[in-house]
Coordinates of C-alpha atoms in Angstrom, one line a residue:
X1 CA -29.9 29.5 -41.7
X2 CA -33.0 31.2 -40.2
X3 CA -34.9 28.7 -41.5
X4 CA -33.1 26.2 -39.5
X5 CA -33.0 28.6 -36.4
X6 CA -37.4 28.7 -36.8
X7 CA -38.1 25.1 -37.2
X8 CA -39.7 23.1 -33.9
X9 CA -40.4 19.6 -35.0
X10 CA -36.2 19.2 -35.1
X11 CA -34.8 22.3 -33.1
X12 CA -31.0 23.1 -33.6
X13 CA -29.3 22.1 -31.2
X14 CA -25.7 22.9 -31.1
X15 CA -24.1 26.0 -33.4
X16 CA -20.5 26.0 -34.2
X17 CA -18.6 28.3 -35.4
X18 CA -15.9 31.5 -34.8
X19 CA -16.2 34.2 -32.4
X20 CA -14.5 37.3 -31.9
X21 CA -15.0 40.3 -29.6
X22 CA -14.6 43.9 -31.6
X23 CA -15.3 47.1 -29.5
X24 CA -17.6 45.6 -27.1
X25 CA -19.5 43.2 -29.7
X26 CA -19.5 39.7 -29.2
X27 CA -20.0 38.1 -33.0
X28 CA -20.6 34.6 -34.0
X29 CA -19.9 33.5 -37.2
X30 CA -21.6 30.2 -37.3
X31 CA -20.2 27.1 -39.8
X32 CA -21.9 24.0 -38.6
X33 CA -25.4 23.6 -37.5
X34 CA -26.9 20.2 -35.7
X35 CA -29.9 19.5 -34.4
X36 CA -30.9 15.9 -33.0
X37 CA -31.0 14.2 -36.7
X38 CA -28.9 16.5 -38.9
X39 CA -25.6 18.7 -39.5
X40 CA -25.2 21.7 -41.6
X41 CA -22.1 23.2 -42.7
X42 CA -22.7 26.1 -43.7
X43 CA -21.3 28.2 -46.5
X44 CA -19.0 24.6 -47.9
X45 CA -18.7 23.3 -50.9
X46 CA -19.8 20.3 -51.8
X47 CA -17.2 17.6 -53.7
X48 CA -18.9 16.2 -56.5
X49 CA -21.1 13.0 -56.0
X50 CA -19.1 9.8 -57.6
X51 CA -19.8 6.0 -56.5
X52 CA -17.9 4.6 -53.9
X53 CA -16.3 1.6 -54.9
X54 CA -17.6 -1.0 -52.8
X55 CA -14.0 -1.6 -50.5
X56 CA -14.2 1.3 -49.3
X57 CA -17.9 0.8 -47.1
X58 CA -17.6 0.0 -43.4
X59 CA -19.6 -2.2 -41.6
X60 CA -22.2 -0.3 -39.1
X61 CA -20.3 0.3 -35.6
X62 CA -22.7 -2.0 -33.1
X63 CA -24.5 0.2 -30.6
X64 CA -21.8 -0.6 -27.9
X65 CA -19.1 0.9 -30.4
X66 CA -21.5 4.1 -31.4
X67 CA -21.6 5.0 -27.4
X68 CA -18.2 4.6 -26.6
X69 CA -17.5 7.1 -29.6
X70 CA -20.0 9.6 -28.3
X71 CA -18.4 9.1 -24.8
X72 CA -15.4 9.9 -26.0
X73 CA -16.5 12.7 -28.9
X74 CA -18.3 14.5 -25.3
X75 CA -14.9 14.2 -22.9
X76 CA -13.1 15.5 -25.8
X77 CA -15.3 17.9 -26.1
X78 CA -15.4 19.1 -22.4
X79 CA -11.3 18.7 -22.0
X80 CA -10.9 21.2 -24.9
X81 CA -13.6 23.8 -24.4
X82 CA -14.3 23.6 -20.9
X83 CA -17.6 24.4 -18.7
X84 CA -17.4 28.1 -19.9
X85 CA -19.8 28.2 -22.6
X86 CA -21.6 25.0 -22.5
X87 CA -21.9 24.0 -19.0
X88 CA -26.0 23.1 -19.4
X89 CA -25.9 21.4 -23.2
X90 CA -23.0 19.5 -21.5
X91 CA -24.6 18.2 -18.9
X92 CA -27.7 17.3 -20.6
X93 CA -25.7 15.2 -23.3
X94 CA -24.0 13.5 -20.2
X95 CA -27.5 12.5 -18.3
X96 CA -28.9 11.3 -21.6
X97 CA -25.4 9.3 -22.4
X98 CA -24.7 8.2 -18.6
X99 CA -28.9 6.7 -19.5
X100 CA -27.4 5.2 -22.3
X101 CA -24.2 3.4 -21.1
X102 CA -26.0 2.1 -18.2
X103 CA -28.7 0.5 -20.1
X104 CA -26.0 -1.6 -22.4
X105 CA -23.7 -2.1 -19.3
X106 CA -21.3 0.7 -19.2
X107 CA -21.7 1.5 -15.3
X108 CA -18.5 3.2 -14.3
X109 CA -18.6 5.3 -17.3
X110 CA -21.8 5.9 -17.2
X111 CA -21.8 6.8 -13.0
X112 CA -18.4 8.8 -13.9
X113 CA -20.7 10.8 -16.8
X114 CA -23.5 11.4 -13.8
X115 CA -21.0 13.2 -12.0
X116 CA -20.8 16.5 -14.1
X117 CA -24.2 16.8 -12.6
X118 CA -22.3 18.5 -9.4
X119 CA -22.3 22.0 -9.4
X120 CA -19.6 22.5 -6.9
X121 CA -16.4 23.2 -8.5
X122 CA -14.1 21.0 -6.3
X123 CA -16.5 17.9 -7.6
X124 CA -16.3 19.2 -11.5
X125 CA -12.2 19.3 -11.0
X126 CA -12.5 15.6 -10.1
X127 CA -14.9 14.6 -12.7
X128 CA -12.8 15.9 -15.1
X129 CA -9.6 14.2 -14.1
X130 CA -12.1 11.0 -14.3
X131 CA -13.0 12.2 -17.5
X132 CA -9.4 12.0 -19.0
X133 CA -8.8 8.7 -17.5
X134 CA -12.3 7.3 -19.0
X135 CA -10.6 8.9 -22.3
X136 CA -7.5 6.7 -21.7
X137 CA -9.7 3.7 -21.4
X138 CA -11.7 4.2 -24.0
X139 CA -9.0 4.3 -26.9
X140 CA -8.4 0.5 -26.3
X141 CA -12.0 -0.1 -26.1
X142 CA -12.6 1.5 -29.5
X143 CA -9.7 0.0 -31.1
X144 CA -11.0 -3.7 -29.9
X145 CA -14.8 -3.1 -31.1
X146 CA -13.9 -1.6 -33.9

């Protein structure tokens, strides 16, 4: 783990993991580490390696398909933990996505995304209620690219 923690060519970006409170001590136990190319669970056991029969491989989502499942894996993510603890990494995933979407098309997602930029909290009330609609639109959308 630390050396993931001291590497700078691929920084960790997000940890994961349980944490508790004991006697004024805030712990985290971490389990998964990601940085920009690569996840880590850590301390899992590994099932052992067998051939996948060839049925079983899935076609590549197209690049419309992979952003509308990040859309939907960052709302999902913001309706369950909040702005608590990752207000900034959320909004920086959400300016680099809302860059995204626009470029392929995706313009009222993409200018519904932009709006978690607003720091006032009336504004982040409303972008999340937008956000759960956009989650409500994008099952369908999923389900017909995929």
């Amino acid at each position: 783990m630390a050396a993931l923690l001291q590497q700078t060519d691929d920084p960790v970006s997000l940890v994961s993991g349980f944490v508790s409170f004991v006697e004024g001590q805030l712990t985290l136990e971490p389990r998964v580490m990601m940085t920009k190319t690569r996840a880590w669970a850590l301390d899992a056991e590994t099932a052992p390696v067998a051939p996948l029969p060839s049925a079983s491989v899935l076609p590549v989502p197209s690049t419309a398909h992979q952003l509308l499942m990040r859309c939907q894996a960052l709302l999902i993510q913001l309706l369950h933990n909040g702005w608590r603890y990752q207000e900034q990494s959320a909004i920086g995933q959400a300016e680099l996505l809302a860059n995204d979407l626009t470029a392929v098309g995706f313009y009222r997602l993409s200018h519904v995304l932009a709006q978690f930029r607003n720091t006032e909290s009336e504004a982040r009330v409303e972008a999340m209620n937008n956000g759960v609609l956009l989650c409500e639109q994008l099952f369908p959308m999923l389900q017909q690219q995929g």
